[in-house]
Amino acid sequence: MSTRAINNWEILSQMGSLRTGRESITGDFHHSTMAAAAISVSAAAAVARRRSPAHIQLVARRRLPFCTAASAAPAAATGFTWADALRVASDAGVGDESDLSGYFRKVDICNRGMDKKGEFVEFLVEDQVVGYIHKGFTGHLRDFRDVFTIVPGHNGNNTVEHVTLHSSLRTPEDRTIAIGDVIKGLGDLIPGIRNELYPVTSSYGMPVYFSLERAAAPYFGIKAYGVHMNGYIEKDGEKSLWIGKRSDVKQTYPGMLDHLVAGGLPYGISCKENVIKECEEEAGIPRSMSTNATSVGAVSYMDIDGFRYKRDVLFCYDLRLPVDFVPNNEDGEVDSFRLIPVPHAASIIRRTNFFKENCNLVIIDFLFRHGYVDPDCNGYLKLLTSLRGGDCS
């Protein structure tokens, strides 16, 4: 589930505060503003070129091979109700618990297209690899020469070795503003703009080179981080998970089953504070409860679909809730909640596509840690390892 948008200027101010020495914040901001103004003029010219009839036809031709259902919700998101999910859940315990094939299929769904990795080139900032960009998508970036530098391969200008940023973009603030203008200029090539910024780093905890619109992250192949929390109760020795059903008007994965609490990790907030914030927004869990959420590891996956290269790491949390607690959504992103016994939730994962895809991985991880998957099951270790099949760094 998405986090609330963070004010871009607040983020830029935070990025400026990371500077060392006695630089003037006012001077830095003035420098960034002047640089941004210069970039904006160039971006405006690029946008004008992109709106010409000839260019619109070119974009249409480029997009056709990649107009897949990647940005739309899976078919399973429409046409199922809680009654359908609970009907499947009630069939748990019929003897297929040791069959892990249903879990493997869910892992595979999150890790598609690795045979297409050769179609991407490295995206470098300060000589560090921060992402991967499809060779076809670089054609759209050539219009923004004052922002991106397309480095040709040794075979001539028809090949691309890597993509980097223009040398004039020296600070995180300048880069964030300039690339933000590019994202606007690309228009509907990048659907689902959320006005949420993700930090761009080479790996978790490393310096932030700039911040990027969340919806654009897969098109630049940057690592995106999130938090997912399993909210559960235990009564009479049996555990049950609180499961949410996403709103039918959600921009992504409408109507699908989801965690009690989950969200992307935006710039300038810790994982734990993000969990606490999301707990209040998405489930009405007060801080007095959510501070007890326990970090239990991470899962990762890599998924290629057309121009999109998702490299996601999800930090996992568990929170044992009081048996009388009832969640209440505060931000309108969840239609309703149900308390489902863990074996029943496992049955829904094995037999349906009702869950949002990456939630499957986090719940499967929960099943391992809480003893619902037996080491004697065929494929136990392979499944366990596959939950961290992405670049978990």
Short mmCIF file of C-alpha atoms in Angstrom, two decimals:
data_model
loop_
_atom_site.label_atom_id
_atom_site.label_comp_id
_atom_site.label_asym_id
_atom_site.label_seq_id
_atom_site.Cartn_x
_atom_site.Cartn_y
_atom_site.Cartn_z
CA MET A 1 0.00 0.00 0.00
CA SER A 2 1.26 3.46 -0.73
CA THR A 3 2.51 6.02 1.73
CA ARG A 4 1.17 9.55 1.85
CA ALA A 5 3.01 11.95 -0.39
CA ILE A 6 5.91 13.82 1.18
CA ASN A 7 6.43 17.47 0.32
CA ASN A 8 9.16 17.66 -2.31
CA TRP A 9 10.59 20.91 -0.99
CA GLU A 10 10.78 19.45 2.50
CA ILE A 11 12.78 16.56 1.07
CA LEU A 12 15.11 18.88 -0.77
CA SER A 13 15.67 20.79 2.45
CA GLN A 14 16.48 17.52 4.23
CA MET A 15 18.92 16.62 1.48
CA GLY A 16 20.56 20.00 1.84
CA SER A 17 20.93 19.44 5.59
CA LEU A 18 23.10 16.41 4.87
CA ARG A 19 25.86 18.65 3.55
CA THR A 20 29.02 18.92 5.66
CA GLY A 21 31.04 22.02 6.56
CA ARG A 22 29.69 25.53 6.99
CA GLU A 23 27.98 26.00 3.63
CA SER A 24 25.12 28.46 3.66
CA ILE A 25 21.76 26.74 3.26
CA THR A 26 20.44 29.87 1.62
CA GLY A 27 23.33 29.85 -0.83
CA ASP A 28 22.83 26.15 -1.60
CA PHE A 29 19.15 26.66 -2.23
CA HIS A 30 19.87 29.65 -4.49
CA HIS A 31 22.38 27.57 -6.45
CA SER A 32 19.91 24.71 -6.81
CA THR A 33 17.14 27.07 -7.86
CA MET A 34 19.29 28.68 -10.55
CA ALA A 35 20.41 25.28 -11.82
CA ALA A 36 16.85 24.02 -11.81
CA ALA A 37 15.71 27.05 -13.78
CA ALA A 38 18.34 26.39 -16.44
CA ILE A 39 17.36 22.73 -16.64
CA SER A 40 13.67 23.62 -16.76
CA VAL A 41 14.23 25.74 -19.88
CA SER A 42 15.95 22.80 -21.57
CA ALA A 43 13.24 20.42 -20.38
CA ALA A 44 10.55 22.73 -21.72
CA ALA A 45 12.21 22.70 -25.12
CA ALA A 46 12.39 18.92 -25.00
CA VAL A 47 8.72 18.70 -24.10
CA ALA A 48 7.86 20.93 -27.05
CA ARG A 49 9.78 18.61 -29.37
CA ARG A 50 7.99 15.62 -27.89
CA ARG A 51 4.59 17.14 -28.62
CA SER A 52 5.22 17.46 -32.33
CA PRO A 53 3.08 15.09 -34.49
CA ALA A 54 6.16 13.29 -35.81
CA HIS A 55 7.45 12.59 -32.33
CA ILE A 56 4.05 11.43 -31.06
CA GLN A 57 3.95 8.88 -33.88
CA LEU A 58 7.47 7.76 -32.98
CA VAL A 59 6.52 7.30 -29.34
CA ALA A 60 3.48 5.27 -30.37
CA ARG A 61 5.66 2.96 -32.44
CA ARG A 62 8.16 2.58 -29.59
CA ARG A 63 5.49 1.81 -27.03
CA LEU A 64 3.52 -0.81 -28.93
CA PRO A 65 5.76 -3.80 -28.11
CA PHE A 66 5.68 -2.91 -24.44
CA CYS A 67 2.02 -2.07 -23.90
CA THR A 68 1.51 -5.06 -21.62
CA ALA A 69 -0.69 -5.45 -18.58
CA ALA A 70 2.25 -4.70 -16.29
CA SER A 71 0.82 -1.43 -15.07
CA ALA A 72 -2.66 -2.81 -14.65
CA ALA A 73 -3.93 -5.04 -11.90
CA PRO A 74 -3.99 -8.79 -12.58
CA ALA A 75 -7.25 -10.26 -13.79
CA ALA A 76 -7.77 -11.85 -10.38
CA ALA A 77 -8.16 -8.36 -8.90
CA THR A 78 -11.59 -8.08 -10.47
CA GLY A 79 -14.47 -10.40 -9.83
CA PHE A 80 -13.64 -11.97 -6.48
CA THR A 81 -15.10 -11.21 -3.09
CA TRP A 82 -14.34 -12.07 0.51
CA ALA A 83 -16.82 -14.90 0.14
CA ASP A 84 -14.72 -16.38 -2.68
CA ALA A 85 -11.52 -16.05 -0.66
CA LEU A 86 -13.05 -17.53 2.48
CA ARG A 87 -14.50 -20.41 0.49
CA VAL A 88 -10.99 -21.33 -0.67
CA ALA A 89 -9.66 -20.77 2.84
CA SER A 90 -12.20 -23.15 4.34
CA ASP A 91 -10.79 -25.97 2.19
CA ALA A 92 -7.49 -25.84 4.10
CA GLY A 93 -6.37 -29.07 5.64
CA VAL A 94 -7.40 -31.37 2.80
CA GLY A 95 -3.90 -32.83 2.52
CA ASP A 96 -1.97 -30.57 0.17
CA GLU A 97 -0.11 -28.55 2.83
CA SER A 98 3.15 -30.35 2.02
CA ASP A 99 2.87 -29.46 -1.67
CA LEU A 100 4.99 -26.31 -2.07
CA SER A 101 4.36 -25.89 -5.80
CA GLY A 102 1.73 -23.20 -5.21
CA TYR A 103 4.27 -21.17 -3.24
CA PHE A 104 6.93 -21.59 -5.92
CA ARG A 105 4.51 -20.23 -8.51
CA LYS A 106 4.03 -17.08 -6.44
CA VAL A 107 7.79 -16.57 -6.14
CA ASP A 108 8.15 -17.03 -9.91
CA ILE A 109 5.51 -14.37 -10.58
CA CYS A 110 7.67 -11.83 -8.74
CA ASN A 111 10.85 -12.87 -10.56
CA ARG A 112 10.01 -12.79 -14.26
CA GLY A 113 12.07 -11.84 -17.28
CA MET A 114 15.62 -12.44 -16.10
CA ASP A 115 16.43 -13.68 -19.60
CA LYS A 116 15.81 -10.08 -20.75
CA LYS A 117 18.45 -8.55 -18.48
CA GLY A 118 20.79 -8.10 -21.47
CA GLU A 119 18.34 -5.55 -22.90
CA PHE A 120 19.26 -3.10 -20.13
CA VAL A 121 22.31 -0.89 -19.60
CA GLU A 122 23.77 0.44 -16.38
CA PHE A 123 22.62 3.77 -14.97
CA LEU A 124 25.64 5.37 -13.28
CA VAL A 125 25.87 8.29 -10.87
CA GLU A 126 29.29 9.30 -9.57
CA ASP A 127 30.66 6.08 -11.08
CA GLN A 128 28.26 3.97 -8.99
CA VAL A 129 25.61 1.71 -10.48
CA VAL A 130 22.27 2.94 -9.17
CA GLY A 131 19.97 1.31 -11.71
CA TYR A 132 19.39 -0.25 -15.12
CA ILE A 133 17.62 1.33 -18.09
CA HIS A 134 16.17 -0.49 -21.08
CA LYS A 135 18.00 0.27 -24.31
CA GLY A 136 14.70 1.16 -25.92
CA PHE A 137 13.83 3.58 -23.13
CA THR A 138 17.11 5.46 -23.58
CA GLY A 139 15.67 6.72 -26.86
CA HIS A 140 13.18 8.78 -24.85
CA LEU A 141 15.93 10.21 -22.67
CA ARG A 142 17.96 11.53 -25.60
CA ASP A 143 15.58 14.50 -25.79
CA PHE A 144 16.90 15.69 -22.41
CA ARG A 145 20.57 16.23 -23.22
CA ASP A 146 21.12 18.65 -20.34
CA VAL A 147 20.00 15.97 -17.87
CA PHE A 148 21.13 12.61 -19.26
CA THR A 149 24.30 11.61 -21.03
CA ILE A 150 23.90 8.54 -23.22
CA VAL A 151 27.36 6.99 -23.55
CA PRO A 152 27.70 5.11 -26.85
CA GLY A 153 29.22 1.67 -27.06
CA HIS A 154 32.41 0.81 -28.87
CA ASN A 155 30.43 -0.29 -31.92
CA GLY A 156 29.24 3.23 -32.70
CA ASN A 157 26.32 5.53 -31.91
CA ASN A 158 23.72 2.83 -32.54
CA THR A 159 24.69 1.06 -29.31
CA VAL A 160 24.57 2.25 -25.71
CA GLU A 161 27.20 1.38 -23.12
CA HIS A 162 25.61 3.12 -20.14
CA VAL A 163 23.60 6.15 -19.06
CA THR A 164 24.78 8.81 -16.63
CA LEU A 165 23.77 12.31 -15.59
CA HIS A 166 25.02 15.54 -17.13
CA SER A 167 28.14 16.83 -15.42
CA SER A 168 26.40 20.10 -14.49
CA LEU A 169 24.12 18.21 -12.08
CA ARG A 170 26.46 18.07 -9.11
CA THR A 171 24.14 18.01 -6.09
CA PRO A 172 21.24 15.77 -5.01
CA GLU A 173 18.94 18.79 -5.10
CA ASP A 174 19.87 19.70 -8.70
CA ARG A 175 19.46 16.11 -9.84
CA THR A 176 16.11 15.65 -8.11
CA ILE A 177 14.65 18.79 -9.68
CA ALA A 178 16.05 18.12 -13.15
CA ILE A 179 14.95 14.49 -13.30
CA GLY A 180 11.57 15.47 -11.89
CA ASP A 181 11.13 17.79 -14.87
CA VAL A 182 12.04 14.92 -17.19
CA ILE A 183 9.43 12.65 -15.59
CA LYS A 184 6.81 15.33 -16.20
CA GLY A 185 8.01 15.70 -19.79
CA LEU A 186 7.72 11.98 -20.46
CA GLY A 187 3.99 12.22 -19.77
CA ASP A 188 2.01 9.00 -19.96
CA LEU A 189 5.10 6.95 -20.80
CA ILE A 190 5.31 6.65 -17.01
CA PRO A 191 1.76 6.10 -15.72
CA GLY A 192 0.52 6.31 -12.16
CA ILE A 193 2.48 9.34 -10.91
CA ARG A 194 2.11 9.50 -7.11
CA ASN A 195 4.17 12.55 -6.14
CA GLU A 196 6.16 10.39 -3.72
CA LEU A 197 9.93 10.46 -3.84
CA TYR A 198 12.18 7.44 -3.40
CA PRO A 199 15.86 7.82 -2.47
CA VAL A 200 18.31 6.63 -5.14
CA THR A 201 21.36 4.85 -3.74
CA SER A 202 23.76 2.12 -4.79
CA SER A 203 22.60 0.02 -1.82
CA TYR A 204 20.67 0.44 1.42
CA GLY A 205 22.20 2.90 3.86
CA MET A 206 24.61 4.36 1.30
CA PRO A 207 24.65 8.05 0.24
CA VAL A 208 21.56 9.34 -1.54
CA TYR A 209 22.43 10.66 -5.00
CA PHE A 210 18.99 12.09 -5.72
CA SER A 211 15.31 11.30 -5.19
CA LEU A 212 13.00 9.91 -7.87
CA GLU A 213 9.24 9.78 -8.36
CA ARG A 214 8.04 6.41 -7.08
CA ALA A 215 6.18 5.47 -10.27
CA ALA A 216 9.36 6.06 -12.30
CA ALA A 217 11.56 3.77 -10.20
CA PRO A 218 11.13 0.63 -12.37
CA TYR A 219 11.87 2.58 -15.57
CA PHE A 220 15.28 3.51 -14.18
CA GLY A 221 15.81 0.15 -12.50
CA ILE A 222 16.62 1.66 -9.11
CA LYS A 223 16.38 -0.35 -5.91
CA ALA A 224 13.14 0.36 -4.12
CA TYR A 225 12.63 -0.49 -0.47
CA GLY A 226 9.43 -1.06 1.47
CA VAL A 227 8.06 -2.32 4.76
CA HIS A 228 5.46 -5.08 5.15
CA MET A 229 3.98 -6.05 8.50
CA ASN A 230 2.23 -9.27 9.43
CA GLY A 231 -0.37 -8.35 12.03
CA TYR A 232 -1.55 -11.46 13.85
CA ILE A 233 -3.23 -12.69 16.99
CA GLU A 234 -2.81 -15.91 18.93
CA LYS A 235 -5.73 -17.52 20.71
CA ASP A 236 -5.92 -21.01 22.20
CA GLY A 237 -2.58 -21.84 20.60
CA GLU A 238 -3.77 -20.94 17.08
CA LYS A 239 -2.49 -17.95 15.07
CA SER A 240 -4.62 -15.83 12.73
CA LEU A 241 -3.56 -13.05 10.35
CA TRP A 242 -5.41 -9.81 9.80
CA ILE A 243 -5.76 -9.45 6.01
CA GLY A 244 -6.88 -6.34 4.14
CA LYS A 245 -8.74 -6.09 0.85
CA ARG A 246 -7.56 -3.11 -1.16
CA SER A 247 -10.02 -0.46 -2.25
CA ASP A 248 -11.56 -1.02 -5.68
CA VAL A 249 -10.45 2.48 -6.66
CA LYS A 250 -6.78 1.98 -5.77
CA GLN A 251 -4.50 3.00 -8.63
CA THR A 252 -2.56 -0.27 -8.38
CA TYR A 253 -3.86 -3.77 -7.65
CA PRO A 254 -7.43 -2.63 -6.85
CA GLY A 255 -9.53 -5.08 -4.90
CA MET A 256 -6.71 -7.52 -4.12
CA LEU A 257 -5.82 -9.00 -0.74
CA ASP A 258 -2.99 -7.32 1.10
CA HIS A 259 -1.12 -7.13 4.36
CA LEU A 260 -2.61 -5.39 7.36
CA VAL A 261 0.12 -2.76 6.98
CA ALA A 262 2.59 -2.14 4.13
CA GLY A 263 4.17 0.76 2.31
CA GLY A 264 7.09 2.00 0.29
CA LEU A 265 10.04 3.52 2.12
CA PRO A 266 10.29 7.19 1.08
CA TYR A 267 13.16 9.56 1.64
CA GLY A 268 14.01 10.76 5.13
CA ILE A 269 12.25 8.20 7.36
CA SER A 270 13.47 5.05 9.11
CA CYS A 271 11.92 1.64 8.54
CA LYS A 272 10.50 1.48 12.07
CA GLU A 273 9.04 4.99 11.94
CA ASN A 274 7.52 4.16 8.55
CA VAL A 275 5.88 1.06 10.03
CA ILE A 276 4.48 3.11 12.90
CA LYS A 277 3.14 5.75 10.50
CA GLU A 278 1.60 3.18 8.19
CA CYS A 279 0.06 1.34 11.15
CA GLU A 280 -1.88 4.44 12.09
CA GLU A 281 -2.87 5.41 8.53
CA GLU A 282 -3.82 2.00 7.20
CA ALA A 283 -5.14 0.10 10.20
CA GLY A 284 -5.74 2.60 13.00
CA ILE A 285 -3.09 0.92 15.17
CA PRO A 286 -1.95 3.38 17.86
CA ARG A 287 1.74 4.04 18.50
CA SER A 288 1.44 2.35 21.88
CA MET A 289 0.88 -0.93 19.99
CA SER A 290 2.89 -0.39 16.80
CA THR A 291 6.15 0.29 18.63
CA ASN A 292 6.07 -3.42 19.52
CA ALA A 293 6.42 -4.43 15.85
CA THR A 294 9.49 -6.64 15.52
CA SER A 295 11.91 -6.61 12.60
CA VAL A 296 12.22 -10.20 11.32
CA GLY A 297 14.29 -9.90 8.13
CA ALA A 298 13.70 -9.08 4.47
CA VAL A 299 12.63 -10.60 1.17
CA SER A 300 13.73 -9.47 -2.29
CA TYR A 301 12.84 -10.03 -5.93
CA MET A 302 13.68 -8.78 -9.42
CA ASP A 303 11.06 -8.52 -12.15
CA ILE A 304 11.49 -7.40 -15.76
CA ASP A 305 8.49 -6.52 -17.91
CA GLY A 306 9.02 -4.39 -20.99
CA PHE A 307 10.86 -1.19 -20.03
CA ARG A 308 10.32 -1.87 -16.32
CA TYR A 309 12.99 -3.45 -14.13
CA LYS A 310 11.81 -3.81 -10.55
CA ARG A 311 14.51 -4.44 -7.95
CA ASP A 312 12.62 -4.47 -4.67
CA VAL A 313 13.61 -5.24 -1.09
CA LEU A 314 10.86 -5.57 1.51
CA PHE A 315 11.74 -5.28 5.20
CA CYS A 316 9.46 -7.64 7.13
CA TYR A 317 7.89 -7.02 10.53
CA ASP A 318 5.65 -9.05 12.82
CA LEU A 319 3.23 -7.53 15.31
CA ARG A 320 1.25 -9.67 17.71
CA LEU A 321 -1.99 -7.82 18.40
CA PRO A 322 -4.50 -8.12 21.24
CA VAL A 323 -7.20 -10.67 20.45
CA ASP A 324 -9.88 -7.99 20.79
CA PHE A 325 -8.21 -5.51 18.45
CA VAL A 326 -10.13 -4.62 15.27
CA PRO A 327 -8.30 -2.61 12.56
CA ASN A 328 -9.82 0.51 11.05
CA ASN A 329 -8.49 2.04 7.85
CA GLU A 330 -7.80 5.77 8.07
CA ASP A 331 -6.63 6.69 4.56
CA GLY A 332 -9.32 5.15 2.33
CA GLU A 333 -6.96 2.68 0.66
CA VAL A 334 -8.49 -0.44 2.23
CA ASP A 335 -12.02 -1.62 1.65
CA SER A 336 -12.22 -4.00 4.61
CA PHE A 337 -10.33 -6.39 6.87
CA ARG A 338 -10.82 -10.03 7.84
CA LEU A 339 -9.15 -12.16 10.51
CA ILE A 340 -8.08 -15.41 8.84
CA PRO A 341 -6.41 -18.44 10.46
CA VAL A 342 -2.85 -18.79 9.18
CA PRO A 343 -3.43 -22.22 7.52
CA HIS A 344 -6.39 -20.71 5.67
CA ALA A 345 -4.33 -17.75 4.45
CA ALA A 346 -1.71 -20.24 3.26
CA SER A 347 -4.39 -22.10 1.33
CA ILE A 348 -5.47 -18.89 -0.44
CA ILE A 349 -1.86 -18.23 -1.46
CA ARG A 350 -1.32 -21.78 -2.76
CA ARG A 351 -4.55 -21.98 -4.74
CA THR A 352 -5.40 -18.48 -5.99
CA ASN A 353 -4.00 -15.20 -7.27
CA PHE A 354 -6.08 -13.15 -4.85
CA PHE A 355 -3.13 -11.63 -2.96
CA LYS A 356 -1.09 -8.69 -4.26
CA GLU A 357 1.95 -10.40 -5.73
CA ASN A 358 4.72 -9.32 -3.36
CA CYS A 359 2.57 -9.94 -0.28
CA ASN A 360 2.76 -13.64 -1.07
CA LEU A 361 6.51 -13.66 -0.45
CA VAL A 362 6.24 -11.94 2.92
CA ILE A 363 3.50 -14.30 4.13
CA ILE A 364 5.40 -17.36 2.89
CA ASP A 365 8.36 -16.08 4.93
CA PHE A 366 6.00 -15.84 7.93
CA LEU A 367 4.95 -19.45 7.35
CA PHE A 368 8.59 -20.57 7.52
CA ARG A 369 9.37 -18.62 10.67
CA HIS A 370 6.25 -19.77 12.52
CA GLY A 371 6.58 -23.44 11.62
CA TYR A 372 3.85 -23.83 9.02
CA VAL A 373 6.27 -25.17 6.38
CA ASP A 374 7.98 -28.42 7.33
CA PRO A 375 11.67 -29.08 6.47
CA ASP A 376 10.62 -32.52 5.23
CA CYS A 377 8.54 -30.93 2.45
CA ASN A 378 10.10 -31.43 -0.96
CA GLY A 379 11.78 -28.16 -2.02
CA TYR A 380 11.95 -26.64 1.48
CA LEU A 381 15.45 -25.14 1.19
CA LYS A 382 14.98 -24.07 -2.42
CA LEU A 383 11.80 -22.19 -1.52
CA LEU A 384 13.43 -20.61 1.52
CA THR A 385 16.35 -19.35 -0.58
CA SER A 386 14.09 -18.10 -3.39
CA LEU A 387 12.44 -15.57 -1.06
CA ARG A 388 15.66 -13.57 -1.30
CA GLY A 389 16.31 -14.12 -4.98
CA GLY A 390 16.66 -10.42 -5.75
CA ASP A 391 19.52 -8.04 -5.02
CA CYS A 392 19.12 -7.93 -1.26
CA SER A 393 21.53 -5.09 -0.59
#
